[in-house]
Coordinates of C-alpha atoms and ligand atoms in Angstrom, one line a residue:
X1 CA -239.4 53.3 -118.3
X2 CA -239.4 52.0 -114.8
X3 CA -237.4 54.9 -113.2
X4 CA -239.7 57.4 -114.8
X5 CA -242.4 55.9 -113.8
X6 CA -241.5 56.0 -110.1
X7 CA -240.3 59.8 -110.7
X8 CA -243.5 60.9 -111.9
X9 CA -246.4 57.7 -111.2
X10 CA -248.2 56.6 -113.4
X11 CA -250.7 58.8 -115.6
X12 CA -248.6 62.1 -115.4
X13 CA -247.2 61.7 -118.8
X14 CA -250.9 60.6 -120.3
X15 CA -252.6 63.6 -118.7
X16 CA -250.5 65.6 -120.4
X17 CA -248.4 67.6 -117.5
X18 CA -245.3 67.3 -119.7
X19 CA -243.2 66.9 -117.8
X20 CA -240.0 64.4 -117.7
X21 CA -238.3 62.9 -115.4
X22 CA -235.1 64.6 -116.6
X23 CA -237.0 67.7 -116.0
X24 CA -236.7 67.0 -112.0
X25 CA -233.8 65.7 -111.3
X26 CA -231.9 67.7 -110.1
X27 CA -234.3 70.0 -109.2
X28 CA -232.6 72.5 -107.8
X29 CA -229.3 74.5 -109.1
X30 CA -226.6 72.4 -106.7
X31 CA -225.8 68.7 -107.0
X32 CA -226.7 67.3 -103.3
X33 CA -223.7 65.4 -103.3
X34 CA -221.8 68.8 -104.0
X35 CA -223.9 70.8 -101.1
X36 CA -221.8 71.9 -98.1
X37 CA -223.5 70.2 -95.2
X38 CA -222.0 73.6 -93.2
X39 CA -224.3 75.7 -95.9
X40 CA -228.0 73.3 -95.3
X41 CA -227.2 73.0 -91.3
X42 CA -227.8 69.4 -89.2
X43 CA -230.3 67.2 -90.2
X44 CA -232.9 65.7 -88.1
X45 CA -232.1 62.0 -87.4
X46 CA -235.5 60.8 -89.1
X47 CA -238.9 61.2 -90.9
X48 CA -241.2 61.6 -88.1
X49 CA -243.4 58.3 -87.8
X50 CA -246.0 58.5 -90.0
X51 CA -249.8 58.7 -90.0
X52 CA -249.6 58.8 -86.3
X53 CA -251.2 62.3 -85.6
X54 CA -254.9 63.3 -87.0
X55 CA -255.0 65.9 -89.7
X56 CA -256.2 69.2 -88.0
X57 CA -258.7 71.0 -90.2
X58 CA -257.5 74.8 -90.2
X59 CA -259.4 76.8 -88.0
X60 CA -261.7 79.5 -89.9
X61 CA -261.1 83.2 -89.0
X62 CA -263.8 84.8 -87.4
X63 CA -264.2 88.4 -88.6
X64 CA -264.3 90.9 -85.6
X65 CA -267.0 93.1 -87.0
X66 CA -269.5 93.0 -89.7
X67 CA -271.3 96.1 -91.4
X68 CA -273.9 96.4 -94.1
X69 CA -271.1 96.2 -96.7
X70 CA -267.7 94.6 -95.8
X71 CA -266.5 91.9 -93.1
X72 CA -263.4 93.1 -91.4
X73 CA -260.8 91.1 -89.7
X74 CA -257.7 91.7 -87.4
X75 CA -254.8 89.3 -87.8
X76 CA -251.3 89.8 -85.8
X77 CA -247.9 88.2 -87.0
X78 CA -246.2 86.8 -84.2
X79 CA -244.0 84.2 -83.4
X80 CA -244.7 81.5 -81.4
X81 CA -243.5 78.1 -80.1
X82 CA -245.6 75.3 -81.2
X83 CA -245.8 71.5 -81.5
X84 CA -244.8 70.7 -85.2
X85 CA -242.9 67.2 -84.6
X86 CA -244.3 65.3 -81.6
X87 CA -243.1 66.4 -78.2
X88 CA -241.0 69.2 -79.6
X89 CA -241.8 73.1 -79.4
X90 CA -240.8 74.7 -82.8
X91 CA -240.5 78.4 -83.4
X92 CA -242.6 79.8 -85.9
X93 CA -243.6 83.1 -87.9
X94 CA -247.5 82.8 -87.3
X95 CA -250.4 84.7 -88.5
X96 CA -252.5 84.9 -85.0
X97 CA -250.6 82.0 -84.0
X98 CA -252.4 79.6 -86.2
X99 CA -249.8 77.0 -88.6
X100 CA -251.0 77.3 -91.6
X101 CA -252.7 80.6 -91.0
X102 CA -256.4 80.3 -91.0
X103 CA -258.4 80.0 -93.3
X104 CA -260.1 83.5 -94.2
X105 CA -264.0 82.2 -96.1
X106 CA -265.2 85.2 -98.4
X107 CA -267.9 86.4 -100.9
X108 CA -267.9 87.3 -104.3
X109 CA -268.8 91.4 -103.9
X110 CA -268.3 91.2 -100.8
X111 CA -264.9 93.3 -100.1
X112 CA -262.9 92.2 -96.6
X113 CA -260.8 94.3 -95.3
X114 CA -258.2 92.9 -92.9
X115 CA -256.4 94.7 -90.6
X116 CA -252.7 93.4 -90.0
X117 CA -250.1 94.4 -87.2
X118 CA -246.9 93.1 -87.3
X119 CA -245.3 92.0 -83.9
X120 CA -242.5 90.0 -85.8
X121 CA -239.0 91.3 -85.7
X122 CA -238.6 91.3 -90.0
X123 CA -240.6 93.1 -92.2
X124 CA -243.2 91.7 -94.0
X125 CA -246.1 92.7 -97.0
X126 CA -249.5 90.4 -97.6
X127 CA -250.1 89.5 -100.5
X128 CA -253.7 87.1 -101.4
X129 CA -252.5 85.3 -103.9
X130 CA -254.6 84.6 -107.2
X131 CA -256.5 88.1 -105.8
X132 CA -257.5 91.2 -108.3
X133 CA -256.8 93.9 -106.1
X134 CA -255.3 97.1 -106.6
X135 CA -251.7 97.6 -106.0
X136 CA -251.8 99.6 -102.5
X137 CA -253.6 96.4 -101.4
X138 CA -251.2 93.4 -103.1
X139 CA -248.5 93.3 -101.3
X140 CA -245.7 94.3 -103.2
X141 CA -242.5 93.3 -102.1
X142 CA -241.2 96.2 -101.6
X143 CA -244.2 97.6 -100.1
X144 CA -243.7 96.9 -96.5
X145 CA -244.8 96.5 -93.0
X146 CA -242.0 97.3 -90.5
X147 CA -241.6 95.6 -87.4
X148 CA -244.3 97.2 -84.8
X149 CA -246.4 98.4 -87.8
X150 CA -249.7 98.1 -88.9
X151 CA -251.7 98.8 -92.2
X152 CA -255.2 97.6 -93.5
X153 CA -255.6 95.3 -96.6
X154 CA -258.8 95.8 -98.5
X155 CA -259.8 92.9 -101.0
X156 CA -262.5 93.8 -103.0
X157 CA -263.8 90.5 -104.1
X158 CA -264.9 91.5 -107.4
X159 CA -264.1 88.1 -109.2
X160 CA -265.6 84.7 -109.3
X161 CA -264.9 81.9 -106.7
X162 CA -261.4 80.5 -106.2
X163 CA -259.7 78.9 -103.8
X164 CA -256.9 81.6 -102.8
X165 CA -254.3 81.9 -100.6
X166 CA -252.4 84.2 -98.7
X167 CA -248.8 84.7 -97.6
X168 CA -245.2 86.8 -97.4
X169 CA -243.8 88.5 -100.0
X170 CA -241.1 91.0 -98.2
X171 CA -238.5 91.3 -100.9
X172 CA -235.6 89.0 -100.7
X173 CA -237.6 87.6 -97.2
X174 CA -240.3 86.0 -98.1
X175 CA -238.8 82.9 -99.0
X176 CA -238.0 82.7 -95.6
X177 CA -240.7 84.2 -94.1
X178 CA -243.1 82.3 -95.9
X179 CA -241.0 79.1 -95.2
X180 CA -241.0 79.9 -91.5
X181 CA -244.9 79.7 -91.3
X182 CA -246.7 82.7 -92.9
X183 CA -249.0 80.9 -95.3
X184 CA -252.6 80.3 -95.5
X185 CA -256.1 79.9 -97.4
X186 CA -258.7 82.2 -98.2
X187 CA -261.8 80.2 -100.1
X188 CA -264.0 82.7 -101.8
X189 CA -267.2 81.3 -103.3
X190 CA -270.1 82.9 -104.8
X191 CA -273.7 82.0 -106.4
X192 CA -272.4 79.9 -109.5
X193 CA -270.7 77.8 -106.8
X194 CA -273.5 77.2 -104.2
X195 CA -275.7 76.6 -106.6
X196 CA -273.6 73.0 -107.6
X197 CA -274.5 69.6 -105.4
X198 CA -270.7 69.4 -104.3
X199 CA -269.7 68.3 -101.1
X200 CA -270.1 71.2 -98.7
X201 CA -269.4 71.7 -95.0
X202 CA -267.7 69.4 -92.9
X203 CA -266.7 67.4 -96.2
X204 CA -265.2 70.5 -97.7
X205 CA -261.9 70.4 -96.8
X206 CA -258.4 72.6 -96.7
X207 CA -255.4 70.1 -97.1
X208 CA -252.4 72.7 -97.4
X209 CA -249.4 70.4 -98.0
X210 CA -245.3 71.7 -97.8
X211 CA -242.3 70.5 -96.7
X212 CA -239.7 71.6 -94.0
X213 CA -236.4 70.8 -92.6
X214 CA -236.1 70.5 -88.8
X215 CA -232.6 70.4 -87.2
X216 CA -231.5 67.6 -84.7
X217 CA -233.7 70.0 -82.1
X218 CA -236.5 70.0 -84.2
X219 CA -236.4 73.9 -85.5
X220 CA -236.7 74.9 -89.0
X221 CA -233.6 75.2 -90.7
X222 CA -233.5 78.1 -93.5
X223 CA -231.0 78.1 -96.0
X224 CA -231.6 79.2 -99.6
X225 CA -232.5 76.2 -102.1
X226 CA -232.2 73.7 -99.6
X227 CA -232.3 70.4 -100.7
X228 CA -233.1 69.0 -96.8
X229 CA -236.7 69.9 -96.9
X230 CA -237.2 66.5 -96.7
X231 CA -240.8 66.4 -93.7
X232 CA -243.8 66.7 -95.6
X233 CA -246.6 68.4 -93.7
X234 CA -250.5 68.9 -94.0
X235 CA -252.1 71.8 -92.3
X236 CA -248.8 72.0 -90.1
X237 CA -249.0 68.4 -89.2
X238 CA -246.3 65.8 -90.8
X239 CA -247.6 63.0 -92.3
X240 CA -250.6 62.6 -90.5
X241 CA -254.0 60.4 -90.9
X242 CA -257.3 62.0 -91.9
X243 CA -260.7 60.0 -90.8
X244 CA -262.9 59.9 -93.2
X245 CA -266.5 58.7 -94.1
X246 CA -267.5 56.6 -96.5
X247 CA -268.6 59.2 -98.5
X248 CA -267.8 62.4 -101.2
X249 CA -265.3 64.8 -100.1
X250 CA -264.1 67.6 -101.6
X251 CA -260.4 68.1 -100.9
X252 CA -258.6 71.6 -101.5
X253 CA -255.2 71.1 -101.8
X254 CA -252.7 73.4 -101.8
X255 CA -249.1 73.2 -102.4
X256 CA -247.6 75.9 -100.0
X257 CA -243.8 74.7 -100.4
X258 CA -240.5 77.4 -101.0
X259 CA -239.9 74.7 -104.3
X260 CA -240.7 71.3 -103.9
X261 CA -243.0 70.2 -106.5
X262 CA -245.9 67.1 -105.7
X263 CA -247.6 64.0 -107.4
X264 CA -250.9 63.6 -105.7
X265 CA -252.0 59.8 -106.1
X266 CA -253.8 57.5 -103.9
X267 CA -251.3 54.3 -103.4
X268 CA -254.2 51.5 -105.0
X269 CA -254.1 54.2 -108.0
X270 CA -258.2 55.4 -107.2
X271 CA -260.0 57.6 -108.8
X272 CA -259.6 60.9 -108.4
X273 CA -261.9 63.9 -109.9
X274 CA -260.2 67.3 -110.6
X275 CA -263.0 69.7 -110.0
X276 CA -260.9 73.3 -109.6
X277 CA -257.8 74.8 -110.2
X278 CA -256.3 77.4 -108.8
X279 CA -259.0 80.1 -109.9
X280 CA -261.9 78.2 -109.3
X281 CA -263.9 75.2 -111.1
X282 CA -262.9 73.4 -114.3
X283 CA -265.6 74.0 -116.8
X284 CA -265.9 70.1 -116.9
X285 CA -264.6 67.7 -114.1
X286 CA -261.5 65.6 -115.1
X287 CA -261.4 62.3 -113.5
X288 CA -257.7 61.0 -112.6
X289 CA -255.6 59.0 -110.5
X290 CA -252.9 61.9 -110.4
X291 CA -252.2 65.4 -110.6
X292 CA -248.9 67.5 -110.2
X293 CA -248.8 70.9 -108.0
X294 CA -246.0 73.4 -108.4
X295 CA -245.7 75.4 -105.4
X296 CA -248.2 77.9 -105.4
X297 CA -250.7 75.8 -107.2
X298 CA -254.5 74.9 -105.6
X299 CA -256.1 71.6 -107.4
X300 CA -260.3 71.5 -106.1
X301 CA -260.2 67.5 -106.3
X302 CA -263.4 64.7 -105.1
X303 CA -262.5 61.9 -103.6
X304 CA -265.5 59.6 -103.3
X305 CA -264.8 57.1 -100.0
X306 CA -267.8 55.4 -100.6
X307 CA -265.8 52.6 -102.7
X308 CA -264.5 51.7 -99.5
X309 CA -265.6 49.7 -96.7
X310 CA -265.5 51.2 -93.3
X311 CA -262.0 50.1 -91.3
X312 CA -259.9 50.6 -94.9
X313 CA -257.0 52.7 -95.2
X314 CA -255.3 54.6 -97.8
X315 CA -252.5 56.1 -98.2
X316 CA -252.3 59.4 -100.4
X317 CA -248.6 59.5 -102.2
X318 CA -246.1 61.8 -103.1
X319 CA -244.9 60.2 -107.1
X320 CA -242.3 62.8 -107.1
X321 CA -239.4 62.4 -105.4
X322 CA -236.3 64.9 -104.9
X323 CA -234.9 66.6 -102.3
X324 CA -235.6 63.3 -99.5
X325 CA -236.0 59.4 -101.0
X326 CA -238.9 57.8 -100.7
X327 CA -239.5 57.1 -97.5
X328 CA -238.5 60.6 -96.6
X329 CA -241.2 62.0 -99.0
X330 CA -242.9 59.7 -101.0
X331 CA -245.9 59.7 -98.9
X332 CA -247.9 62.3 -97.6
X333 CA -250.5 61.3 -95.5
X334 CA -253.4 58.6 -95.1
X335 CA -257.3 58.3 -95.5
X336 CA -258.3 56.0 -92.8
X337 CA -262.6 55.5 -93.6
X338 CA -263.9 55.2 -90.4
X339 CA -267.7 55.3 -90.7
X340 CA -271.0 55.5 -93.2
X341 CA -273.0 58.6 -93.8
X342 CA -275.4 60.2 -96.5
X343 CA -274.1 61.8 -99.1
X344 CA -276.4 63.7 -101.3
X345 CA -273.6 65.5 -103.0
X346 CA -272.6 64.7 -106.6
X347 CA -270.2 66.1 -108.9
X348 CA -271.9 67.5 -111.9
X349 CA -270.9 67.2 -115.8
X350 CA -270.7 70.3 -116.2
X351 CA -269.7 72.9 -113.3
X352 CA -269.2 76.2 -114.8
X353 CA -268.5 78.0 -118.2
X354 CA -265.5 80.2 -119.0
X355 CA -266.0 83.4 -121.0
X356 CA -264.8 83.1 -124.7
X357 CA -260.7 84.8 -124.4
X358 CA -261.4 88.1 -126.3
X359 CA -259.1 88.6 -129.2
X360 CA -255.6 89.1 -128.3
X361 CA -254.1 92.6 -128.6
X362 CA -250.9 92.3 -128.2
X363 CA -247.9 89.5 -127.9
X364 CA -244.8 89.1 -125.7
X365 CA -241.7 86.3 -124.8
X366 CA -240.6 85.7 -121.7
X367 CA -237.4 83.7 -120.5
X368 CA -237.0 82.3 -117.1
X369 CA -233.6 81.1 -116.4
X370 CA -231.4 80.2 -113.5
X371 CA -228.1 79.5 -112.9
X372 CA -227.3 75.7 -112.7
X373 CA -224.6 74.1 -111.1
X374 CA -223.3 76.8 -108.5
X375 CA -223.1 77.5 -105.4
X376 CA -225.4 80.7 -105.1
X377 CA -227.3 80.9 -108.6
X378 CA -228.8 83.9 -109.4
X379 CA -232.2 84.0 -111.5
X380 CA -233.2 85.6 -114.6
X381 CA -236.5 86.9 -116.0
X382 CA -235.8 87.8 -119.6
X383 CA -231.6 88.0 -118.6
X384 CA -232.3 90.4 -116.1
X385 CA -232.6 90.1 -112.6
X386 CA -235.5 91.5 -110.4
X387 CA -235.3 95.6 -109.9
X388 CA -238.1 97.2 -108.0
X389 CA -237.2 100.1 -109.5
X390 CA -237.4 99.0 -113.1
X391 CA -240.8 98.5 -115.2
X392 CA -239.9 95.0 -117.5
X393 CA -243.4 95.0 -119.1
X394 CA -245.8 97.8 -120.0
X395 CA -249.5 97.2 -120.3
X396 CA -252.3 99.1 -121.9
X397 CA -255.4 99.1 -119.4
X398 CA -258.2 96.4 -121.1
X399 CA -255.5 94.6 -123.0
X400 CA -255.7 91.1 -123.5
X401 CA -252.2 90.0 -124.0
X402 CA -250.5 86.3 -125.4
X403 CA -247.4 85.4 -122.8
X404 CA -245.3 83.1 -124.5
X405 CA -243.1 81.9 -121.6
X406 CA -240.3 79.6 -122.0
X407 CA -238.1 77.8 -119.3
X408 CA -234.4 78.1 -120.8
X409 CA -233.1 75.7 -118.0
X410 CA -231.5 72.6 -119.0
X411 CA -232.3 70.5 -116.1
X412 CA -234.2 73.3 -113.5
X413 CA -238.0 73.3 -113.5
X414 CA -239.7 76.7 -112.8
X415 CA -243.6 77.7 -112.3
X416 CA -244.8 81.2 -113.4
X417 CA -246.9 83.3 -111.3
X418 CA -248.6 86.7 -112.6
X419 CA -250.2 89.0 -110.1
X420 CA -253.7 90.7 -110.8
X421 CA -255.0 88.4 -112.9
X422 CA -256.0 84.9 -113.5
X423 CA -255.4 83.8 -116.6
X424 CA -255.7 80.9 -119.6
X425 CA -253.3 78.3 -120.7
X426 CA -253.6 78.5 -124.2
X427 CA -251.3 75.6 -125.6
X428 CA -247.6 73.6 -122.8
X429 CA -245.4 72.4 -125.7
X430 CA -247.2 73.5 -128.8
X431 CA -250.3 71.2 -127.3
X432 CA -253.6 72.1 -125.8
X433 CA -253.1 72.3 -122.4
X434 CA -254.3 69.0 -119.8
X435 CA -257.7 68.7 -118.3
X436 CA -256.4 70.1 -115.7
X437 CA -255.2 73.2 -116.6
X438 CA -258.6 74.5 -118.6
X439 CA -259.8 76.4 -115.8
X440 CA -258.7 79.8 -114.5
X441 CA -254.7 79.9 -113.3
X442 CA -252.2 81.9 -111.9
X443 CA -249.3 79.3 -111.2
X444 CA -248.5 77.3 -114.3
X445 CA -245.5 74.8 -114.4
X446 CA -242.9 75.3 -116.5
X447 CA -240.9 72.8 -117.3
X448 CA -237.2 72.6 -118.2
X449 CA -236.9 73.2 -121.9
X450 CA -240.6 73.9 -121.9
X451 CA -243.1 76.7 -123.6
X452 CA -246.0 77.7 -122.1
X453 CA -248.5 80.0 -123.8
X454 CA -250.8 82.1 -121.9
X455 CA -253.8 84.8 -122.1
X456 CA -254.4 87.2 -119.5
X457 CA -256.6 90.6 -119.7
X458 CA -255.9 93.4 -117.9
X459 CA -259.1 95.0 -117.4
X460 CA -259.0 95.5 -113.5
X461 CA -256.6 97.4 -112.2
X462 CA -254.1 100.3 -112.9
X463 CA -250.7 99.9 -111.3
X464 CA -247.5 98.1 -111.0
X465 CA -247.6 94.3 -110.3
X466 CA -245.0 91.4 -110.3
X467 CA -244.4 88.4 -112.1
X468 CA -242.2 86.0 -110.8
X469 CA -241.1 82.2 -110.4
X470 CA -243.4 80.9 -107.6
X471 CA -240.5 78.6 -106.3
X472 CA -239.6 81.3 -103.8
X473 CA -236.0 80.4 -103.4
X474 CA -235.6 81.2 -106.9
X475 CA -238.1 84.6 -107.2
X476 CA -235.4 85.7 -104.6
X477 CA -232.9 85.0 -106.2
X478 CA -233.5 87.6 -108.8
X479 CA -236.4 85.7 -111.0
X480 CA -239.8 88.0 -110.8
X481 CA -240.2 90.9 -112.7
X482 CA -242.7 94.3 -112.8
X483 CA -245.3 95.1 -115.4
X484 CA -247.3 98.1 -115.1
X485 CA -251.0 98.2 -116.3
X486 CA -251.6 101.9 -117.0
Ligands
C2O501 CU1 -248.0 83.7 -104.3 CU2 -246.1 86.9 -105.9 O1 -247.1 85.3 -105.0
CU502 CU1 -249.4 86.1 -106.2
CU503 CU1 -237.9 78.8 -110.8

């Protein structure tokens, strides 16, 4: 079918995702032609030209001390006025000032321990996403860090290589907050990594992708399931061009969007090879011309430039289209190969192997709903909306638990997000899951209509931890809930 072909590119539906077309559109709880323009604010005129700018490559954070046993860091929230769309200073929630936030590079065993002040005027919490930590260090939303304040965040490291991120989660701000620029990578590796001929270095690369809404004087407009996020931008740039060599690369996207979901695909359809997910490496590369990521999802992918000659460009698209038409957000940026170089790197047949899951102990159903079709919908995890104060899921310590999680939406897609732990998809619709989703997760799509089973063990930590719909928009509107591991 030619229109959900466009929706989705081609591939999608053969790799497995899933998904349908129906499943996107619309995919957020108000009809467009129903929104009050008043409600999503002005519009800017036009998509910014595109591929015009270079793709910065996020700064790494340097730590400002090293002992024997832990690197330590000091980051400060503050906002700033920065170039986002040429020639126009945009305000900005910033960690040290950087958009994304840099990228923090850690070791497995290795704990860092950041220190963070806040000079913002809102309250804010960290939380490193896809992290086991305990919960004094996770960033709870309702453990926060008050204007003028400062606390320390201690990440242990204790689990393998992943590519993590970290960002706002201030209860019912850090949709905005996150929106407004407090997002950014942290890539921790260890030995079963190094030891693999990938590419490495300079062609190891963070591509953190989102989307934004700039009024007519290019400033982020923040309104609750806006459906105007309709700039796409990489490492804070929109659409910009990325030169390239001929040569392996190993690109680490991330989608770090409030709720827009994206089709990665090069436009001549190349090959693609999934290496990673969002905890890490696939046991077994997956080669592909296309790949989906929910907000909050990483996808570890090699792109090998050699196949082209020096002077070719390519552009990498977005086959999933809401919320902006094409032109608006159907591409994302471009690949412009502008010399040779070696490349000893190679992508192995094998990159890692996965523990066997233990034997499940115990089984539970959860239902993620939204409102559709009004004005301000309120979300649902199991009929009940998000109460710090309430405990939705008890946990035995060292259970290994089957989540069977089901998206009760008609037409509204959701993703689910568990804290603490990285865990399996066992089966998306009664099937194995895709290629791409045999690896560690901690974002999984869940499709309207759809079932998702999962497996997590909770052998880590004690505490109290949330669960939540990682389309922020829709985790503040009521759809995360607490389970407590004791
Ligand atoms: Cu990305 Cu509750 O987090
Ligand atoms: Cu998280
Ligand atoms: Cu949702």
């Amino acid at each position: 079918m030619v229109t959900r072909r466009r929706l989705l590119g081609t591939g999608l539906a053969a790799a497995g995702v899933g998904l349908t077309g129906a499943s996107f559109t619309p995919l957020l709880a108000v009809d467009p032609a129903k929104a009050s323009p008043a409600k999503a604010g002005p519009s800017t005129a036009a998509t910014p030209e595109l591929f015009t700018r270079p793709m910065p490559l996020m700064p790494v954070l340097r730590p400002t001390f090293r002992t024997s046993t832990a690197d330590h860091y000091d980051v400060t929230m503050r906002a700033v006025r920065r170039e986002v769309l040429p020639g126009i200073q945009t305000d900005l929630l910033t960690y040290n000032g950087h958009f994304p936030g840099a990228t923090i590079k850690a070791r497995t065993g290795r704990p860092v321990i950041v220190r963070q002040r806040n000079e913002l005027d809102v309250a804010t919490s960290v939380h490193l996403h896809g992290a086991s930590v305990t919960q004094a260090n996770d960033g709870d939303p309702m453990d926060t860090l008050a204007p003028g304040g400062e606390r320390i965040y201690t990440y242990p490291n204790k689990q393998p290589h992943a590519s993590l991120w970290y960002h706002d989660h201030a209860h019912h701000k850090e949709s905005e907050n996150v929106y407004r620029g407090l997002h950014g990578s942290y890539l921790l590796t260890d030995a079963i990594e190094d030891k693999l001929p990938l590419p490495k270095g300079e062609y190891d690369v963070v591509v953190a992708i989102r989307d934004a809404h700039f009024d007519a004087a290019g400033q982020l407009v923040y309104t609750m399931d806006d459906q105007q996020r309709s700039t796409l931008l990489v490492n804070g740039v929109p659409y910009p061009y990325f030169q390239v060599a001929a040569r392996k690369y190993r690109l680490r996207f991330a989608n770090m969007s409030n709720q827009r979901f994206i089709g990665l695909r090069l436009a001549d359809g190349g090959e693609m090879i999934q290496i990673g997910s969002d905890g890490g490496l696939l046991p077994r590369p997956h080669t592909t011309d296309s790949f989906i990521l929910s907000p909050g999802e990483r996808a570890d992918v090699v792109i090998d430039f050699s196949r082209y000659a020096v002077g070719h460009k390519v552009v990498l698209e977005n086959t999933i289209i809401f919320a902006g038409n094409a032109e608006q957000v159907g591409q994302v940026m471009r690949f412009d190969v502008v010399r040779t170089a070696d490349d000893p790197s190679s992508v192995p047949s094998v990159l890692r192997s996965l523990p066997a899951l233990p034997a499940p102990t115990n089984e539970r159903s959860i239902a993620m709903q939204m409102e559709e079709g009004v004005a301000h919908p309120k979300g649902f995890m199991d009929g009940k909306m998000y109460d710090p104060a309430r405990v939705d899921a008890n946990i035995r310590f060292g259970a290994s638990e089957i989540w069977t999680v089901t998206n009760t939406n008609a037409r509204v897609p959701h993703n689910f997000h568990m804290h603490l732990v990285q865990f399996r998809v066992l089966e998306r619709g009664g099937k194995p899951p895709a290629p791409g989703e045999t690896g560690l997760k901690d974002t999984v799509i869940v499709a309207a209509g759809e079932t998702v089973k999962l497996q997590a063990t909770f052998d880590s930590y004690r505490g109290s931890y949330v669960y939540h719909c990682h389309m922020l928009d829709h985790s503040a509107m009521g759809m995360m809930a607490t389970m407590r591991i004791s």
